[in-house]
mmCIF file of C-alpha atoms in Angstrom:
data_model
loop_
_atom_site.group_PDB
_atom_site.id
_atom_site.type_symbol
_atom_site.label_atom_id
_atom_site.label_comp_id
_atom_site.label_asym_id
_atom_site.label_seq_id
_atom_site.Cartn_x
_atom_site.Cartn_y
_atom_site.Cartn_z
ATOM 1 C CA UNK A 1 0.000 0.000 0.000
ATOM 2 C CA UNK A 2 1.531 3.154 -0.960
ATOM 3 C CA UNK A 3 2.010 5.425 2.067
ATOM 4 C CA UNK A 4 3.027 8.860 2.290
ATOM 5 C CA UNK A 5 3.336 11.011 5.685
ATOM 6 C CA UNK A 6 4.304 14.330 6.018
ATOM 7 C CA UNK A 7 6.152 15.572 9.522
ATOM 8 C CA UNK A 8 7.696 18.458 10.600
ATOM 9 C CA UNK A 9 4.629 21.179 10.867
ATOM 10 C CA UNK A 10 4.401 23.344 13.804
ATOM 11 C CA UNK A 11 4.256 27.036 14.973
ATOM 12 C CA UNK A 12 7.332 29.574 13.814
ATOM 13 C CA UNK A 13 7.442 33.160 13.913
ATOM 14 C CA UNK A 14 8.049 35.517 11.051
ATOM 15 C CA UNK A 15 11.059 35.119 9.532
ATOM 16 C CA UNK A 16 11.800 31.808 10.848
ATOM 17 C CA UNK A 17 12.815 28.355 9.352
ATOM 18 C CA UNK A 18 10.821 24.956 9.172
ATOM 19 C CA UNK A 19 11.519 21.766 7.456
ATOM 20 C CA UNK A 20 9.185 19.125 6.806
ATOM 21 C CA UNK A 21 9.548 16.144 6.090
ATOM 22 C CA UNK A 22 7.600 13.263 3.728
ATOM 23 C CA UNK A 23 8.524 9.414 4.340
ATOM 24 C CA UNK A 24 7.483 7.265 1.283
ATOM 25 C CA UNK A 25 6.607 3.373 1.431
ATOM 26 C CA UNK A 26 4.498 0.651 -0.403
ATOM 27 C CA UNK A 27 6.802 2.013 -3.841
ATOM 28 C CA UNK A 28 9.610 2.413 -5.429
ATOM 29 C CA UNK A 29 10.519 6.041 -3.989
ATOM 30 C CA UNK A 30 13.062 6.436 -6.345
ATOM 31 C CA UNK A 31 11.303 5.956 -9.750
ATOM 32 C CA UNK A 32 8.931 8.929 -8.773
ATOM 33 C CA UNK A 33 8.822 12.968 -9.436
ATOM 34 C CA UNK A 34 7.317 14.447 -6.264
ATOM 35 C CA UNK A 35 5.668 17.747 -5.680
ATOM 36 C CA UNK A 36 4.639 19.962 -2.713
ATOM 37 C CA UNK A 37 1.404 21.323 -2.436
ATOM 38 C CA UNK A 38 0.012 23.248 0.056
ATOM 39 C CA UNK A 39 -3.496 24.609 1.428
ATOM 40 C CA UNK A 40 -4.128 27.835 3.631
ATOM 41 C CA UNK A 41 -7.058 27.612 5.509
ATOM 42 C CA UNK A 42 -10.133 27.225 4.283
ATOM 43 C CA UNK A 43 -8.811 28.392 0.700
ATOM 44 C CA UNK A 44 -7.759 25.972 -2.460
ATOM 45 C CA UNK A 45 -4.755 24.205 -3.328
ATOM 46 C CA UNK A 46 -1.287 25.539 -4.472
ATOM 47 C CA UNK A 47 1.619 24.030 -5.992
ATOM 48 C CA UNK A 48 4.998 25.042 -4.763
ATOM 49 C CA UNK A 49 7.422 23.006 -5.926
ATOM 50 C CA UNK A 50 8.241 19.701 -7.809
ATOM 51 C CA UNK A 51 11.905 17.313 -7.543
ATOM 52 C CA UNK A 52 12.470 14.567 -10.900
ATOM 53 C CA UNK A 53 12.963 11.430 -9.635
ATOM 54 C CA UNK A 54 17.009 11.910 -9.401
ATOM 55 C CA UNK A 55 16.945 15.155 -7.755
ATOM 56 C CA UNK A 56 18.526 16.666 -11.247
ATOM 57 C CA UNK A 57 15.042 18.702 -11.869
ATOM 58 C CA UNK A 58 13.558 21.090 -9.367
ATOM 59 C CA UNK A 59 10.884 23.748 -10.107
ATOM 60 C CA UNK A 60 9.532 26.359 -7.418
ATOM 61 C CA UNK A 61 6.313 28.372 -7.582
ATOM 62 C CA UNK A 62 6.794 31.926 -7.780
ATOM 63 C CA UNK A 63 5.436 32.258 -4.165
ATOM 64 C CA UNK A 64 8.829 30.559 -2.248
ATOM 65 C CA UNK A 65 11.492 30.587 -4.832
ATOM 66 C CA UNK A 66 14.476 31.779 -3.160
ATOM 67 C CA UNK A 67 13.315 30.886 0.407
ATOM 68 C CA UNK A 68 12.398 27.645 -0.029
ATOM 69 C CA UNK A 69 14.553 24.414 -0.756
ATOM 70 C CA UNK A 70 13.025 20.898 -1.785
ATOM 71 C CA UNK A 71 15.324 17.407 -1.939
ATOM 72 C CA UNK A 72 15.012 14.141 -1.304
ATOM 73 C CA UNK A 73 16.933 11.049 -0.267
ATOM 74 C CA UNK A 74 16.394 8.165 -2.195
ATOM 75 C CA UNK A 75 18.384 5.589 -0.104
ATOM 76 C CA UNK A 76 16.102 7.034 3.241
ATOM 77 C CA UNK A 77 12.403 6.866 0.956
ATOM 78 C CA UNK A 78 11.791 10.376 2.408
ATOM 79 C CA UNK A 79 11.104 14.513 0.614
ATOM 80 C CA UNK A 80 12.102 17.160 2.577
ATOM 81 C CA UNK A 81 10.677 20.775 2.300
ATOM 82 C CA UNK A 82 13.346 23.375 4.047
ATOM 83 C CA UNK A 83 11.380 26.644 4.438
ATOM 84 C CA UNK A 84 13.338 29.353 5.147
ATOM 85 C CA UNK A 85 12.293 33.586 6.016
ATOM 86 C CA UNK A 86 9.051 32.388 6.167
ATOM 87 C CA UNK A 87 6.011 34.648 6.311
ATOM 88 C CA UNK A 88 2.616 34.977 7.411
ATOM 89 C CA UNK A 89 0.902 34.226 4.108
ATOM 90 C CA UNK A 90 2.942 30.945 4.246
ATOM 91 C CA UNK A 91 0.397 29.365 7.180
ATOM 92 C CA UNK A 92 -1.378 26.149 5.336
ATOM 93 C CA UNK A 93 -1.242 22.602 5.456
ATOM 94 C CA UNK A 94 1.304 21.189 3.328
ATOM 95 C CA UNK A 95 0.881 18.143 1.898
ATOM 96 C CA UNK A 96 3.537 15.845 -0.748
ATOM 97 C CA UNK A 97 1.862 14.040 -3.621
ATOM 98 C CA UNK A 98 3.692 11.470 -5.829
ATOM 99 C CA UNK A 99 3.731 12.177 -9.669
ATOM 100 C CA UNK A 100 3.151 9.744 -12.267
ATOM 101 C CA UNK A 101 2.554 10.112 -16.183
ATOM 102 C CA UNK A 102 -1.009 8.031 -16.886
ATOM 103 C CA UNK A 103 -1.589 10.023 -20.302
ATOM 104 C CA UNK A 104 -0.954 13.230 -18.584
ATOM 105 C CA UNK A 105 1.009 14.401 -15.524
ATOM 106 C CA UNK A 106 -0.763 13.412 -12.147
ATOM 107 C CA UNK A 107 -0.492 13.385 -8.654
ATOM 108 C CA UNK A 108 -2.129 10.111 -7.854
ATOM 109 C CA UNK A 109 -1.327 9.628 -3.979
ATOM 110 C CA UNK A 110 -1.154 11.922 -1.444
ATOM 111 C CA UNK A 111 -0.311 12.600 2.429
ATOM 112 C CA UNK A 112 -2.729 13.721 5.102
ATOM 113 C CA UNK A 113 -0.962 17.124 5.208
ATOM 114 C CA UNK A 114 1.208 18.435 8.089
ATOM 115 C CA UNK A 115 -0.097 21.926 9.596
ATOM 116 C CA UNK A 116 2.465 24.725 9.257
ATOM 117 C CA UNK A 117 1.355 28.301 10.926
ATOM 118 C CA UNK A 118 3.780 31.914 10.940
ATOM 119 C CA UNK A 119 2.578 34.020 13.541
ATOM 120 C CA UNK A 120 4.105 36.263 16.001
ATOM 121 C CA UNK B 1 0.317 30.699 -15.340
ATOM 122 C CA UNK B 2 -2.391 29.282 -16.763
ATOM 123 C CA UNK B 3 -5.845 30.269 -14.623
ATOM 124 C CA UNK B 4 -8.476 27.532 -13.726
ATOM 125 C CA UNK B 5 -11.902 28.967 -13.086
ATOM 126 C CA UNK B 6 -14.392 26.246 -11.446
ATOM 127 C CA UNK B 7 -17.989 26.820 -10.601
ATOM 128 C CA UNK B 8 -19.970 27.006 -8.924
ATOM 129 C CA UNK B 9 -18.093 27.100 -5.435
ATOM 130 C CA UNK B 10 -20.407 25.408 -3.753
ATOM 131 C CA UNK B 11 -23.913 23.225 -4.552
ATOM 132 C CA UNK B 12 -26.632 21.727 -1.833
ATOM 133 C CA UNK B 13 -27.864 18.177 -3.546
ATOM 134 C CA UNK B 14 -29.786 15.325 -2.338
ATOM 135 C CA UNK B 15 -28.748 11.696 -2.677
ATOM 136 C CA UNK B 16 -29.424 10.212 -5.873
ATOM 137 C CA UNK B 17 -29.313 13.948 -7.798
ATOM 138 C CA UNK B 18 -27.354 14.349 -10.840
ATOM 139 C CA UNK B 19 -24.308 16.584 -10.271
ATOM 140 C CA UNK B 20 -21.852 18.635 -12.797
ATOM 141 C CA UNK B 21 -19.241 20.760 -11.564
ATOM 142 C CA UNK B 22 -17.178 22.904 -14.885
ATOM 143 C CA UNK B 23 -13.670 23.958 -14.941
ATOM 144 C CA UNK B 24 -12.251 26.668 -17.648
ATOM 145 C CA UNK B 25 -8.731 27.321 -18.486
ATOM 146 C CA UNK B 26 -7.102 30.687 -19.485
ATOM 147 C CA UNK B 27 -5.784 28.994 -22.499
ATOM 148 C CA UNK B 28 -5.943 25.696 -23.849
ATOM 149 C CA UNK B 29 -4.269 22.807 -22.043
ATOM 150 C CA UNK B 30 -5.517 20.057 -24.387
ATOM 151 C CA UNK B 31 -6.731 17.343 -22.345
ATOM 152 C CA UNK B 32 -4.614 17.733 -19.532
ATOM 153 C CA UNK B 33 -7.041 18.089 -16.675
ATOM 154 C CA UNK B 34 -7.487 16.133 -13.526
ATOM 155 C CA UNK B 35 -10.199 15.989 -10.550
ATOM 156 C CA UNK B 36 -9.426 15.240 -7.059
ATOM 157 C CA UNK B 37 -11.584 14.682 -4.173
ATOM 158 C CA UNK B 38 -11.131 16.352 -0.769
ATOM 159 C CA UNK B 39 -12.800 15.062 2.309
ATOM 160 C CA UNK B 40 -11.792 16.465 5.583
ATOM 161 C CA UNK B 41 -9.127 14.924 7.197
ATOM 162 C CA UNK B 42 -7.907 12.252 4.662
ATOM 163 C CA UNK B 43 -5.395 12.783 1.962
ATOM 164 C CA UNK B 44 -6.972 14.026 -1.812
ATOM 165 C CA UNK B 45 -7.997 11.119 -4.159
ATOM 166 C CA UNK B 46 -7.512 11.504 -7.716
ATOM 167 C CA UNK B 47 -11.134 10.925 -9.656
ATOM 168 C CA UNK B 48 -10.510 11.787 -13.135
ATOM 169 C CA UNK B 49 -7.408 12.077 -15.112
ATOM 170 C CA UNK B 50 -6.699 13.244 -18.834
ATOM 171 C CA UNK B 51 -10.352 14.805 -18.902
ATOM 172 C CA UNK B 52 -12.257 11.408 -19.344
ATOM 173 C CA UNK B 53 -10.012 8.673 -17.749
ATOM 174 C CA UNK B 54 -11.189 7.443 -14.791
ATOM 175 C CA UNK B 55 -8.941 6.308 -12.259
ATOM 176 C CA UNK B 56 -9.033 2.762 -10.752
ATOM 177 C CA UNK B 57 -11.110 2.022 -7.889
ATOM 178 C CA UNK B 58 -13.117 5.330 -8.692
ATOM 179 C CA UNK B 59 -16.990 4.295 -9.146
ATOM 180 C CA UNK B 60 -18.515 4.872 -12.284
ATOM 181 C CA UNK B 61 -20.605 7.312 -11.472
ATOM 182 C CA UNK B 62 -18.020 9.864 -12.008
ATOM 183 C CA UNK B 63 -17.641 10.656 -15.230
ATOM 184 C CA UNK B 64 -15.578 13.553 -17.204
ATOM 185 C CA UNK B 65 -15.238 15.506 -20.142
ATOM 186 C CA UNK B 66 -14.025 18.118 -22.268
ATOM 187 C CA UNK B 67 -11.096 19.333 -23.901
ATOM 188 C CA UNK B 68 -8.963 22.580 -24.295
ATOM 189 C CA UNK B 69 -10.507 25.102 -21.999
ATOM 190 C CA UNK B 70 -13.953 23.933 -20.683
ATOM 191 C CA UNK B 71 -14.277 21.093 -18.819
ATOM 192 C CA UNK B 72 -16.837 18.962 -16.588
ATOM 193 C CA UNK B 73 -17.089 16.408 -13.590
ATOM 194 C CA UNK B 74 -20.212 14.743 -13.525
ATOM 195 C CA UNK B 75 -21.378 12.368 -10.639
ATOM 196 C CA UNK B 76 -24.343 10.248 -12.243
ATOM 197 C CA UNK B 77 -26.133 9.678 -9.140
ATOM 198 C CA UNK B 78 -24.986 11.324 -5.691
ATOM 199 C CA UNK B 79 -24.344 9.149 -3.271
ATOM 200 C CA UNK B 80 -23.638 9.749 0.614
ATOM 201 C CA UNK B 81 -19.947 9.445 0.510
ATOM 202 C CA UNK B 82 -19.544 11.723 -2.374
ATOM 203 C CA UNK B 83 -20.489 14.808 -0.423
ATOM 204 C CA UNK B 84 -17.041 16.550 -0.535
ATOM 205 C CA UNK B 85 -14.938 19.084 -1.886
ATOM 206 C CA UNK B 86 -13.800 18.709 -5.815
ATOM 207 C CA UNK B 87 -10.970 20.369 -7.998
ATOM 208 C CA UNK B 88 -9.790 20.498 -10.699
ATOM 209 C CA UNK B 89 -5.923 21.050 -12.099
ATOM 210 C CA UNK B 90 -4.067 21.378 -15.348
ATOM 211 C CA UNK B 91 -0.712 19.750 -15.543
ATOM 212 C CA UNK B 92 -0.451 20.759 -19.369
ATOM 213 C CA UNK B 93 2.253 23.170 -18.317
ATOM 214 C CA UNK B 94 4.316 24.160 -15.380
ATOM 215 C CA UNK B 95 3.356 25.511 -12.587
ATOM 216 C CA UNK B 96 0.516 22.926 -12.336
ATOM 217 C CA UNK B 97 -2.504 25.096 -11.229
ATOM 218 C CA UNK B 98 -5.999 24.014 -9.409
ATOM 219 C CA UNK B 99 -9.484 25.070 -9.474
ATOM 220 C CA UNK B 100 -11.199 26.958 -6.665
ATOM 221 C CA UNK B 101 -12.832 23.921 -5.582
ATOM 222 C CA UNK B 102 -16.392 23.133 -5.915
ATOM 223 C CA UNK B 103 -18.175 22.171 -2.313
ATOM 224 C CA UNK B 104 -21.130 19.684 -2.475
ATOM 225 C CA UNK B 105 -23.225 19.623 0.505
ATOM 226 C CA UNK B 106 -26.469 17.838 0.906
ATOM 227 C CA UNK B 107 -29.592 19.864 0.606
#
């Protein structure tokens, strides 16, 4: 059963740091592209950043280029998210989705979400 | 980045109702459109993938359709578990973007 669980959430002031942290199992973690994707309360989803199956290819939304850092380690099964100066608008629940080519580009499993909130 | 404009935000059905829930892109993105499910607390569930492709394990009362910019998610005959929160997303080009969301809630 493919599994994936985000960690790592919590409470950080303005212009403070935060990584989470998604551990992979029930697949082959390293034949996957994986994405972050994240949800601020009570509004719709967002996609901030996607890592090729390698590590070689990494994209970042607009929104946290330059702030924010994605990787993975293949040999651990796990996707990391390091979040760096973060702000207020960056409160949501972030969640890591696997990506897989069925025609077109989907994300066909996804975690629970870990709860990340930026206040002072 | 490519806009995705779903309505209506929210709809009040009954069991057994017909539902359809439309999605329009900017620009076209061909057929590359997918629908996830949202229910609170659990992780999103893909329904719908390349427009008209349903996924496995989905019922077939979901059904899609479209191509370039207008799109629709039907669900045949609404059934209690269905009563969720639905988007939509284009992965025809980067940065993959989502719909609004659609909220059914029973009348």
């Amino acid at each position: 059963e493919v599994q994936l669980v985000e960690s790592g959430g919590g409470l950080v002031k303005p212009g403070g740091s935060l990584r989470l942290s998604c551990a992979a199992s029930g697949f082959t973690f390293n034949s996957y592209s994986m994405n972050w994707v994240r949800q601020a309360p009570g509004k719709g989803l967002e996609w901030i950043s996607y890592i090729s199956s390698g590590g070689s290819t990494i994209y970042y939304a607009d929104s946290v280029k330059g702030r924010f850092t994605i990787s993975r380690d293949n040999a651990k099964n796990s996707l990391y998210l390091q979040m760096n100066s973060l702000r207020v608008e960056d409160t949501a629940v972030y969640y890591c989705a696997r990506e897989i080519t069925m025609i077109v580009v989907v994300n066909d499993y996804w975690g629970q979400g870990t709860l990340v909130t930026v206040s002072s | 980045d490519i806009q995705m404009t779903q309505s209506p935000s929210s709809l009040s059905a009954s069991v057994g109702d017909r539902v359809t829930i439309t999605c329009r892109a900017s620009q076209s993105i061909s057929s590359s459109l997918n629908w996830y499910q949202q229910k609170p607390g659990k992780a999103l569930k893909v329904l719908m993938y390349a427009a008209s492709s349903l996924q496995s394990g989905v019922p077939s009362r979901f059904s899609g359709s479209g191509s370039g910019t207008d799109f629709t998610l039907t669900i045949s005959c609404l059934q209690p578990e269905d009563f969720a929160t639905y988007y939509c997303q284009q992965t025809y080009s980067t940065p993959p973007t989502f719909g609004g969301g659609t909220k059914v809630e029973i009348k």
